Amino acid sequence: MSDYREMWAGLGLDLKRHDELMALLGRFYPAVYLSQENRPAGMGYFDFVISEVHGLRVKELSDHKAAGGFVAGTFCVFVPEELILAAGGECVGLCAGTDFPAADGERVLPRNICPLVKSAVGFKLARLCPYFESCDIVIGETTCDGKKKAWEILGREVPMYVMETPQKVSNRRQGIWLNEIIALKEKLEETAGRKITEDSLAEGISLVNEKRRALARLYELRKNVPSPISGKDALLVSQIAFYDDIKRFTAKVNELCNELDERVKAAAAPRDGAKRIVFAGCPMAIPNWKMHHVVETSGAEVVCEESCTGTRYFTNLVDENVKTIEGMLVAIADRYVKTPCACFTPNTERLDNIADYAREWRADGVIDYTLSFCHCYNIEHELLRERLDAAGVPVMHIETDYSMGDAGQLETRVKAFLETLA
């Protein structure tokens, strides 16, 4: 990584602790990722992105702001990136995937709260995330109680805007969400000091749809037996989708897929004969690679993620056939409200999706992954277990956090589960 210390100091980071965080990542990443054999050459780009995780992209955001743009930080797939791009902004997912700043989060939050929420708040309070410090606005949502109350704490530290996600699946849901989309458009125009036009919104929709198509193509390739790419590598691509430059990222994913097409033809895959696992449940933000590492070092391969760092991120496109601002806002609302988050009730579509994914990706079993104290996904497990039992799909429930203290225990449980798979 180049020397970005002057930039980090200018953003107000705690340089000593930030050095410790980067040193930790520098030891962790090679052990988890670079130790894999027979990786696609196209993963070299994504290794480079991680090597510059707090460097080059942050510099690009700084240059964007200097040129008159703005930066919007998010935590959720319900925040429409199309609108941010159309207003002249850059959309970045914020730091929240490690327990490194957990103690900082616990200064203002209860200990027994979702590790993602605790991590996010901790990163801001400890001044460890250059993306946080680059933001002109942070856009939250009300997908769970932990988040919506944490936004009140974060709102003391950053310009915060909260979208109200509907909670009940009904005919009213569409109208509620459309009003939130319209209100966000007005807020982004205020932040940017410019109006969103039909042309800029159409371009934003097109760019994000192209990113979704590239990710969908990557996941389609993973249906091959054996998969031409490891689950860890595919997860990394999905995680980087949240903050990389959108045009460059889409091009690099398509280049990777071209290579994977050739690997499928040549039957060159990392894990021939391995048990195939679908992950379902909570998102995995960088550098949360614990469960995929446990599963794939236990001899299995992860072939699909039903999560916000998986299928929920790219499934469904925004209709590009409408040409008016009003029509495009309706199309955006239509697309996003279809995302089957566990915050909705009832949420049978998600349960059906997971059963379908197990069949389509020819999985031997499903691991239902829940972050500690994430009550929506935790409670929904019982309904998922019933749905998968009816479909004849073995399922295992894992509840964990970001610490590595339970890695050995998880490995034992995963290996026992794999032995039960036919």
JSON list of N, CA and C in Angstrom, two decimals, residues 95-150:
[
{"chain": "A", "resi": 95, "resn": "CYS", "atom": "N", "xyz": [-17.61, 0.69, 7.46]},
{"chain": "A", "resi": 95, "resn": "CYS", "atom": "CA", "xyz": [-16.89, -0.36, 8.20]},
{"chain": "A", "resi": 95, "resn": "CYS", "atom": "C", "xyz": [-17.79, -0.93, 9.30]},
{"chain": "A", "resi": 96, "resn": "ALA", "atom": "N", "xyz": [-17.84, -2.28, 9.38]},
{"chain": "A", "resi": 96, "resn": "ALA", "atom": "CA", "xyz": [-18.70, -2.89, 10.41]},
{"chain": "A", "resi": 96, "resn": "ALA", "atom": "C", "xyz": [-18.49, -4.39, 10.54]},
{"chain": "A", "resi": 97, "resn": "GLY", "atom": "N", "xyz": [-17.35, -4.96, 10.11]},
{"chain": "A", "resi": 97, "resn": "GLY", "atom": "CA", "xyz": [-17.24, -6.42, 10.05]},
{"chain": "A", "resi": 97, "resn": "GLY", "atom": "C", "xyz": [-16.22, -7.03, 10.99]},
{"chain": "A", "resi": 98, "resn": "THR", "atom": "N", "xyz": [-15.80, -6.31, 12.02]},
{"chain": "A", "resi": 98, "resn": "THR", "atom": "CA", "xyz": [-14.80, -6.85, 12.94]},
{"chain": "A", "resi": 98, "resn": "THR", "atom": "C", "xyz": [-15.09, -6.40, 14.36]},
{"chain": "A", "resi": 99, "resn": "ASP", "atom": "N", "xyz": [-14.63, -7.18, 15.34]},
{"chain": "A", "resi": 99, "resn": "ASP", "atom": "CA", "xyz": [-14.82, -6.79, 16.74]},
{"chain": "A", "resi": 99, "resn": "ASP", "atom": "C", "xyz": [-13.68, -5.90, 17.24]},
{"chain": "A", "resi": 100, "resn": "PHE", "atom": "N", "xyz": [-12.79, -5.47, 16.35]},
{"chain": "A", "resi": 100, "resn": "PHE", "atom": "CA", "xyz": [-11.67, -4.62, 16.77]},
{"chain": "A", "resi": 100, "resn": "PHE", "atom": "C", "xyz": [-12.14, -3.39, 17.55]},
{"chain": "A", "resi": 101, "resn": "PRO", "atom": "N", "xyz": [-13.20, -2.68, 17.10]},
{"chain": "A", "resi": 101, "resn": "PRO", "atom": "CA", "xyz": [-13.65, -1.50, 17.86]},
{"chain": "A", "resi": 101, "resn": "PRO", "atom": "C", "xyz": [-14.84, -1.80, 18.78]},
{"chain": "A", "resi": 102, "resn": "ALA", "atom": "N", "xyz": [-15.04, -3.08, 19.15]},
{"chain": "A", "resi": 102, "resn": "ALA", "atom": "CA", "xyz": [-16.24, -3.43, 19.94]},
{"chain": "A", "resi": 102, "resn": "ALA", "atom": "C", "xyz": [-16.28, -2.68, 21.26]},
{"chain": "A", "resi": 103, "resn": "ALA", "atom": "N", "xyz": [-15.14, -2.58, 21.93]},
{"chain": "A", "resi": 103, "resn": "ALA", "atom": "CA", "xyz": [-15.12, -1.90, 23.23]},
{"chain": "A", "resi": 103, "resn": "ALA", "atom": "C", "xyz": [-15.50, -0.43, 23.08]},
{"chain": "A", "resi": 104, "resn": "ASP", "atom": "N", "xyz": [-15.12, 0.17, 21.95]},
{"chain": "A", "resi": 104, "resn": "ASP", "atom": "CA", "xyz": [-15.49, 1.56, 21.70]},
{"chain": "A", "resi": 104, "resn": "ASP", "atom": "C", "xyz": [-17.00, 1.69, 21.54]},
{"chain": "A", "resi": 105, "resn": "GLY", "atom": "N", "xyz": [-17.61, 0.72, 20.84]},
{"chain": "A", "resi": 105, "resn": "GLY", "atom": "CA", "xyz": [-19.06, 0.72, 20.69]},
{"chain": "A", "resi": 105, "resn": "GLY", "atom": "C", "xyz": [-19.77, 0.56, 22.02]},
{"chain": "A", "resi": 106, "resn": "GLU", "atom": "N", "xyz": [-19.18, -0.27, 22.90]},
{"chain": "A", "resi": 106, "resn": "GLU", "atom": "CA", "xyz": [-19.82, -0.53, 24.19]},
{"chain": "A", "resi": 106, "resn": "GLU", "atom": "C", "xyz": [-19.76, 0.67, 25.13]},
{"chain": "A", "resi": 107, "resn": "ARG", "atom": "N", "xyz": [-19.04, 1.71, 24.75]},
{"chain": "A", "resi": 107, "resn": "ARG", "atom": "CA", "xyz": [-19.06, 2.94, 25.56]},
{"chain": "A", "resi": 107, "resn": "ARG", "atom": "C", "xyz": [-20.44, 3.58, 25.54]},
{"chain": "A", "resi": 108, "resn": "VAL", "atom": "N", "xyz": [-21.19, 3.34, 24.47]},
{"chain": "A", "resi": 108, "resn": "VAL", "atom": "CA", "xyz": [-22.50, 4.00, 24.34]},
{"chain": "A", "resi": 108, "resn": "VAL", "atom": "C", "xyz": [-23.64, 3.02, 24.06]},
{"chain": "A", "resi": 109, "resn": "LEU", "atom": "N", "xyz": [-23.30, 1.75, 23.81]},
{"chain": "A", "resi": 109, "resn": "LEU", "atom": "CA", "xyz": [-24.31, 0.74, 23.49]},
{"chain": "A", "resi": 109, "resn": "LEU", "atom": "C", "xyz": [-24.27, -0.39, 24.52]},
{"chain": "A", "resi": 110, "resn": "PRO", "atom": "N", "xyz": [-25.37, -1.11, 24.70]},
{"chain": "A", "resi": 110, "resn": "PRO", "atom": "CA", "xyz": [-25.32, -2.28, 25.59]},
{"chain": "A", "resi": 110, "resn": "PRO", "atom": "C", "xyz": [-24.42, -3.36, 25.01]},
{"chain": "A", "resi": 111, "resn": "ARG", "atom": "N", "xyz": [-23.84, -4.18, 25.87]},
{"chain": "A", "resi": 111, "resn": "ARG", "atom": "CA", "xyz": [-22.95, -5.25, 25.39]},
{"chain": "A", "resi": 111, "resn": "ARG", "atom": "C", "xyz": [-23.72, -6.27, 24.56]},
{"chain": "A", "resi": 112, "resn": "ASN", "atom": "N", "xyz": [-24.95, -6.55, 24.99]},
{"chain": "A", "resi": 112, "resn": "ASN", "atom": "CA", "xyz": [-25.73, -7.58, 24.32]},
{"chain": "A", "resi": 112, "resn": "ASN", "atom": "C", "xyz": [-26.51, -6.99, 23.14]},
{"chain": "A", "resi": 113, "resn": "ILE", "atom": "N", "xyz": [-25.78, -6.65, 22.11]},
{"chain": "A", "resi": 113, "resn": "ILE", "atom": "CA", "xyz": [-26.39, -6.10, 20.91]},
{"chain": "A", "resi": 113, "resn": "ILE", "atom": "C", "xyz": [-25.65, -6.65, 19.71]},
{"chain": "A", "resi": 114, "resn": "CYS", "atom": "N", "xyz": [-26.31, -6.61, 18.57]},
{"chain": "A", "resi": 114, "resn": "CYS", "atom": "CA", "xyz": [-25.75, -7.15, 17.33]},
{"chain": "A", "resi": 114, "resn": "CYS", "atom": "C", "xyz": [-24.30, -6.67, 17.11]},
{"chain": "A", "resi": 115, "resn": "PRO", "atom": "N", "xyz": [-23.37, -7.59, 16.81]},
{"chain": "A", "resi": 115, "resn": "PRO", "atom": "CA", "xyz": [-21.97, -7.19, 16.62]},
{"chain": "A", "resi": 115, "resn": "PRO", "atom": "C", "xyz": [-21.77, -6.25, 15.45]},
{"chain": "A", "resi": 116, "resn": "LEU", "atom": "N", "xyz": [-22.63, -6.32, 14.43]},
{"chain": "A", "resi": 116, "resn": "LEU", "atom": "CA", "xyz": [-22.49, -5.40, 13.29]},
{"chain": "A", "resi": 116, "resn": "LEU", "atom": "C", "xyz": [-22.79, -3.97, 13.73]},
{"chain": "A", "resi": 117, "resn": "VAL", "atom": "N", "xyz": [-23.85, -3.80, 14.51]},
{"chain": "A", "resi": 117, "resn": "VAL", "atom": "CA", "xyz": [-24.20, -2.46, 15.01]},
{"chain": "A", "resi": 117, "resn": "VAL", "atom": "C", "xyz": [-23.11, -1.94, 15.94]},
{"chain": "A", "resi": 118, "resn": "LYS", "atom": "N", "xyz": [-22.66, -2.82, 16.84]},
{"chain": "A", "resi": 118, "resn": "LYS", "atom": "CA", "xyz": [-21.61, -2.42, 17.79]},
{"chain": "A", "resi": 118, "resn": "LYS", "atom": "C", "xyz": [-20.33, -2.03, 17.06]},
{"chain": "A", "resi": 119, "resn": "SER", "atom": "N", "xyz": [-19.98, -2.81, 16.04]},
{"chain": "A", "resi": 119, "resn": "SER", "atom": "CA", "xyz": [-18.76, -2.55, 15.27]},
{"chain": "A", "resi": 119, "resn": "SER", "atom": "C", "xyz": [-18.87, -1.21, 14.53]},
{"chain": "A", "resi": 120, "resn": "ALA", "atom": "N", "xyz": [-20.02, -0.97, 13.90]},
{"chain": "A", "resi": 120, "resn": "ALA", "atom": "CA", "xyz": [-20.20, 0.27, 13.13]},
{"chain": "A", "resi": 120, "resn": "ALA", "atom": "C", "xyz": [-20.06, 1.50, 14.02]},
{"chain": "A", "resi": 121, "resn": "VAL", "atom": "N", "xyz": [-20.75, 1.48, 15.14]},
{"chain": "A", "resi": 121, "resn": "VAL", "atom": "CA", "xyz": [-20.68, 2.62, 16.06]},
{"chain": "A", "resi": 121, "resn": "VAL", "atom": "C", "xyz": [-19.26, 2.75, 16.62]},
{"chain": "A", "resi": 122, "resn": "GLY", "atom": "N", "xyz": [-18.65, 1.61, 16.94]},
{"chain": "A", "resi": 122, "resn": "GLY", "atom": "CA", "xyz": [-17.28, 1.63, 17.47]},
{"chain": "A", "resi": 122, "resn": "GLY", "atom": "C", "xyz": [-16.30, 2.23, 16.49]},
{"chain": "A", "resi": 123, "resn": "PHE", "atom": "N", "xyz": [-16.44, 1.87, 15.20]},
{"chain": "A", "resi": 123, "resn": "PHE", "atom": "CA", "xyz": [-15.54, 2.42, 14.19]},
{"chain": "A", "resi": 123, "resn": "PHE", "atom": "C", "xyz": [-15.62, 3.95, 14.16]},
{"chain": "A", "resi": 124, "resn": "LYS", "atom": "N", "xyz": [-16.83, 4.48, 14.26]},
{"chain": "A", "resi": 124, "resn": "LYS", "atom": "CA", "xyz": [-16.97, 5.94, 14.20]},
{"chain": "A", "resi": 124, "resn": "LYS", "atom": "C", "xyz": [-16.40, 6.60, 15.45]},
{"chain": "A", "resi": 125, "resn": "LEU", "atom": "N", "xyz": [-16.76, 6.06, 16.61]},
{"chain": "A", "resi": 125, "resn": "LEU", "atom": "CA", "xyz": [-16.30, 6.69, 17.85]},
{"chain": "A", "resi": 125, "resn": "LEU", "atom": "C", "xyz": [-14.79, 6.62, 18.00]},
{"chain": "A", "resi": 126, "resn": "ALA", "atom": "N", "xyz": [-14.20, 5.53, 17.49]},
{"chain": "A", "resi": 126, "resn": "ALA", "atom": "CA", "xyz": [-12.74, 5.35, 17.61]},
{"chain": "A", "resi": 126, "resn": "ALA", "atom": "C", "xyz": [-11.96, 6.03, 16.49]},
{"chain": "A", "resi": 127, "resn": "ARG", "atom": "N", "xyz": [-12.66, 6.59, 15.52]},
{"chain": "A", "resi": 127, "resn": "ARG", "atom": "CA", "xyz": [-12.04, 7.24, 14.36]},
{"chain": "A", "resi": 127, "resn": "ARG", "atom": "C", "xyz": [-11.06, 6.31, 13.64]},
{"chain": "A", "resi": 128, "resn": "LEU", "atom": "N", "xyz": [-11.61, 5.14, 13.23]},
{"chain": "A", "resi": 128, "resn": "LEU", "atom": "CA", "xyz": [-10.79, 4.11, 12.58]},
{"chain": "A", "resi": 128, "resn": "LEU", "atom": "C", "xyz": [-11.20, 3.85, 11.14]},
{"chain": "A", "resi": 129, "resn": "CYS", "atom": "N", "xyz": [-12.31, 4.43, 10.69]},
{"chain": "A", "resi": 129, "resn": "CYS", "atom": "CA", "xyz": [-12.83, 4.11, 9.36]},
{"chain": "A", "resi": 129, "resn": "CYS", "atom": "C", "xyz": [-12.75, 5.37, 8.47]},
{"chain": "A", "resi": 130, "resn": "PRO", "atom": "N", "xyz": [-11.85, 5.38, 7.48]},
{"chain": "A", "resi": 130, "resn": "PRO", "atom": "CA", "xyz": [-11.73, 6.57, 6.63]},
{"chain": "A", "resi": 130, "resn": "PRO", "atom": "C", "xyz": [-12.96, 6.81, 5.77]},
{"chain": "A", "resi": 131, "resn": "TYR", "atom": "N", "xyz": [-13.77, 5.76, 5.55]},
{"chain": "A", "resi": 131, "resn": "TYR", "atom": "CA", "xyz": [-15.01, 5.94, 4.79]},
{"chain": "A", "resi": 131, "resn": "TYR", "atom": "C", "xyz": [-16.01, 6.76, 5.60]},
{"chain": "A", "resi": 132, "resn": "PHE", "atom": "N", "xyz": [-16.13, 6.43, 6.89]},
{"chain": "A", "resi": 132, "resn": "PHE", "atom": "CA", "xyz": [-16.98, 7.23, 7.77]},
{"chain": "A", "resi": 132, "resn": "PHE", "atom": "C", "xyz": [-16.57, 8.69, 7.72]},
{"chain": "A", "resi": 133, "resn": "GLU", "atom": "N", "xyz": [-15.25, 8.92, 7.83]},
{"chain": "A", "resi": 133, "resn": "GLU", "atom": "CA", "xyz": [-14.76, 10.30, 7.92]},
{"chain": "A", "resi": 133, "resn": "GLU", "atom": "C", "xyz": [-14.85, 11.03, 6.58]},
{"chain": "A", "resi": 134, "resn": "SER", "atom": "N", "xyz": [-15.10, 10.28, 5.49]},
{"chain": "A", "resi": 134, "resn": "SER", "atom": "CA", "xyz": [-15.24, 10.90, 4.17]},
{"chain": "A", "resi": 134, "resn": "SER", "atom": "C", "xyz": [-16.68, 11.27, 3.86]},
{"chain": "A", "resi": 135, "resn": "CYS", "atom": "N", "xyz": [-17.61, 10.81, 4.68]},
{"chain": "A", "resi": 135, "resn": "CYS", "atom": "CA", "xyz": [-19.03, 10.94, 4.33]},
{"chain": "A", "resi": 135, "resn": "CYS", "atom": "C", "xyz": [-19.58, 12.35, 4.54]},
{"chain": "A", "resi": 136, "resn": "ASP", "atom": "N", "xyz": [-20.37, 12.81, 3.59]},
{"chain": "A", "resi": 136, "resn": "ASP", "atom": "CA", "xyz": [-21.14, 14.03, 3.75]},
{"chain": "A", "resi": 136, "resn": "ASP", "atom": "C", "xyz": [-22.50, 13.72, 4.35]},
{"chain": "A", "resi": 137, "resn": "ILE", "atom": "N", "xyz": [-22.94, 12.48, 4.20]},
{"chain": "A", "resi": 137, "resn": "ILE", "atom": "CA", "xyz": [-24.21, 12.04, 4.76]},
{"chain": "A", "resi": 137, "resn": "ILE", "atom": "C", "xyz": [-24.14, 10.53, 4.96]},
{"chain": "A", "resi": 138, "resn": "VAL", "atom": "N", "xyz": [-24.72, 10.05, 6.05]},
{"chain": "A", "resi": 138, "resn": "VAL", "atom": "CA", "xyz": [-24.87, 8.61, 6.29]},
{"chain": "A", "resi": 138, "resn": "VAL", "atom": "C", "xyz": [-26.36, 8.30, 6.25]},
{"chain": "A", "resi": 139, "resn": "ILE", "atom": "N", "xyz": [-26.71, 7.30, 5.43]},
{"chain": "A", "resi": 139, "resn": "ILE", "atom": "CA", "xyz": [-28.12, 6.96, 5.24]},
{"chain": "A", "resi": 139, "resn": "ILE", "atom": "C", "xyz": [-28.41, 5.63, 5.94]},
{"chain": "A", "resi": 140, "resn": "GLY", "atom": "N", "xyz": [-29.21, 5.69, 6.98]},
{"chain": "A", "resi": 140, "resn": "GLY", "atom": "CA", "xyz": [-29.61, 4.48, 7.69]},
{"chain": "A", "resi": 140, "resn": "GLY", "atom": "C", "xyz": [-31.02, 4.09, 7.32]},
{"chain": "A", "resi": 141, "resn": "GLU", "atom": "N", "xyz": [-31.50, 3.03, 7.94]},
{"chain": "A", "resi": 141, "resn": "GLU", "atom": "CA", "xyz": [-32.85, 2.51, 7.69]},
{"chain": "A", "resi": 141, "resn": "GLU", "atom": "C", "xyz": [-33.35, 1.86, 8.98]},
{"chain": "A", "resi": 142, "resn": "THR", "atom": "N", "xyz": [-34.60, 1.44, 8.96]},
{"chain": "A", "resi": 142, "resn": "THR", "atom": "CA", "xyz": [-35.20, 0.89, 10.18]},
{"chain": "A", "resi": 142, "resn": "THR", "atom": "C", "xyz": [-35.46, -0.61, 10.01]},
{"chain": "A", "resi": 143, "resn": "THR", "atom": "N", "xyz": [-34.43, -1.33, 9.54]},
{"chain": "A", "resi": 143, "resn": "THR", "atom": "CA", "xyz": [-34.62, -2.77, 9.32]},
{"chain": "A", "resi": 143, "resn": "THR", "atom": "C", "xyz": [-34.55, -3.57, 10.61]},
{"chain": "A", "resi": 144, "resn": "CYS", "atom": "N", "xyz": [-34.07, -2.99, 11.69]},
{"chain": "A", "resi": 144, "resn": "CYS", "atom": "CA", "xyz": [-34.10, -3.71, 12.97]},
{"chain": "A", "resi": 144, "resn": "CYS", "atom": "C", "xyz": [-34.04, -2.68, 14.10]},
{"chain": "A", "resi": 145, "resn": "ASP", "atom": "N", "xyz": [-34.41, -3.12, 15.31]},
{"chain": "A", "resi": 145, "resn": "ASP", "atom": "CA", "xyz": [-34.44, -2.19, 16.44]},
{"chain": "A", "resi": 145, "resn": "ASP", "atom": "C", "xyz": [-33.04, -1.70, 16.79]},
{"chain": "A", "resi": 146, "resn": "GLY", "atom": "N", "xyz": [-32.05, -2.60, 16.70]},
{"chain": "A", "resi": 146, "resn": "GLY", "atom": "CA", "xyz": [-30.69, -2.21, 17.06]},
{"chain": "A", "resi": 146, "resn": "GLY", "atom": "C", "xyz": [-30.18, -1.08, 16.18]},
{"chain": "A", "resi": 147, "resn": "LYS", "atom": "N", "xyz": [-30.41, -1.21, 14.87]},
{"chain": "A", "resi": 147, "resn": "LYS", "atom": "CA", "xyz": [-29.94, -0.18, 13.96]},
{"chain": "A", "resi": 147, "resn": "LYS", "atom": "C", "xyz": [-30.67, 1.14, 14.20]},
{"chain": "A", "resi": 148, "resn": "LYS", "atom": "N", "xyz": [-31.98, 1.10, 14.25]},
{"chain": "A", "resi": 148, "resn": "LYS", "atom": "CA", "xyz": [-32.70, 2.37, 14.28]},
{"chain": "A", "resi": 148, "resn": "LYS", "atom": "C", "xyz": [-32.42, 3.16, 15.55]},
{"chain": "A", "resi": 149, "resn": "LYS", "atom": "N", "xyz": [-32.10, 2.48, 16.66]},
{"chain": "A", "resi": 149, "resn": "LYS", "atom": "CA", "xyz": [-31.72, 3.21, 17.86]},
{"chain": "A", "resi": 149, "resn": "LYS", "atom": "C", "xyz": [-30.26, 3.66, 17.79]},
{"chain": "A", "resi": 150, "resn": "ALA", "atom": "N", "xyz": [-29.42, 2.84, 17.13]},
{"chain": "A", "resi": 150, "resn": "ALA", "atom": "CA", "xyz": [-28.01, 3.22, 16.99]},
{"chain": "A", "resi": 150, "resn": "ALA", "atom": "C", "xyz": [-27.86, 4.48, 16.14]}
]
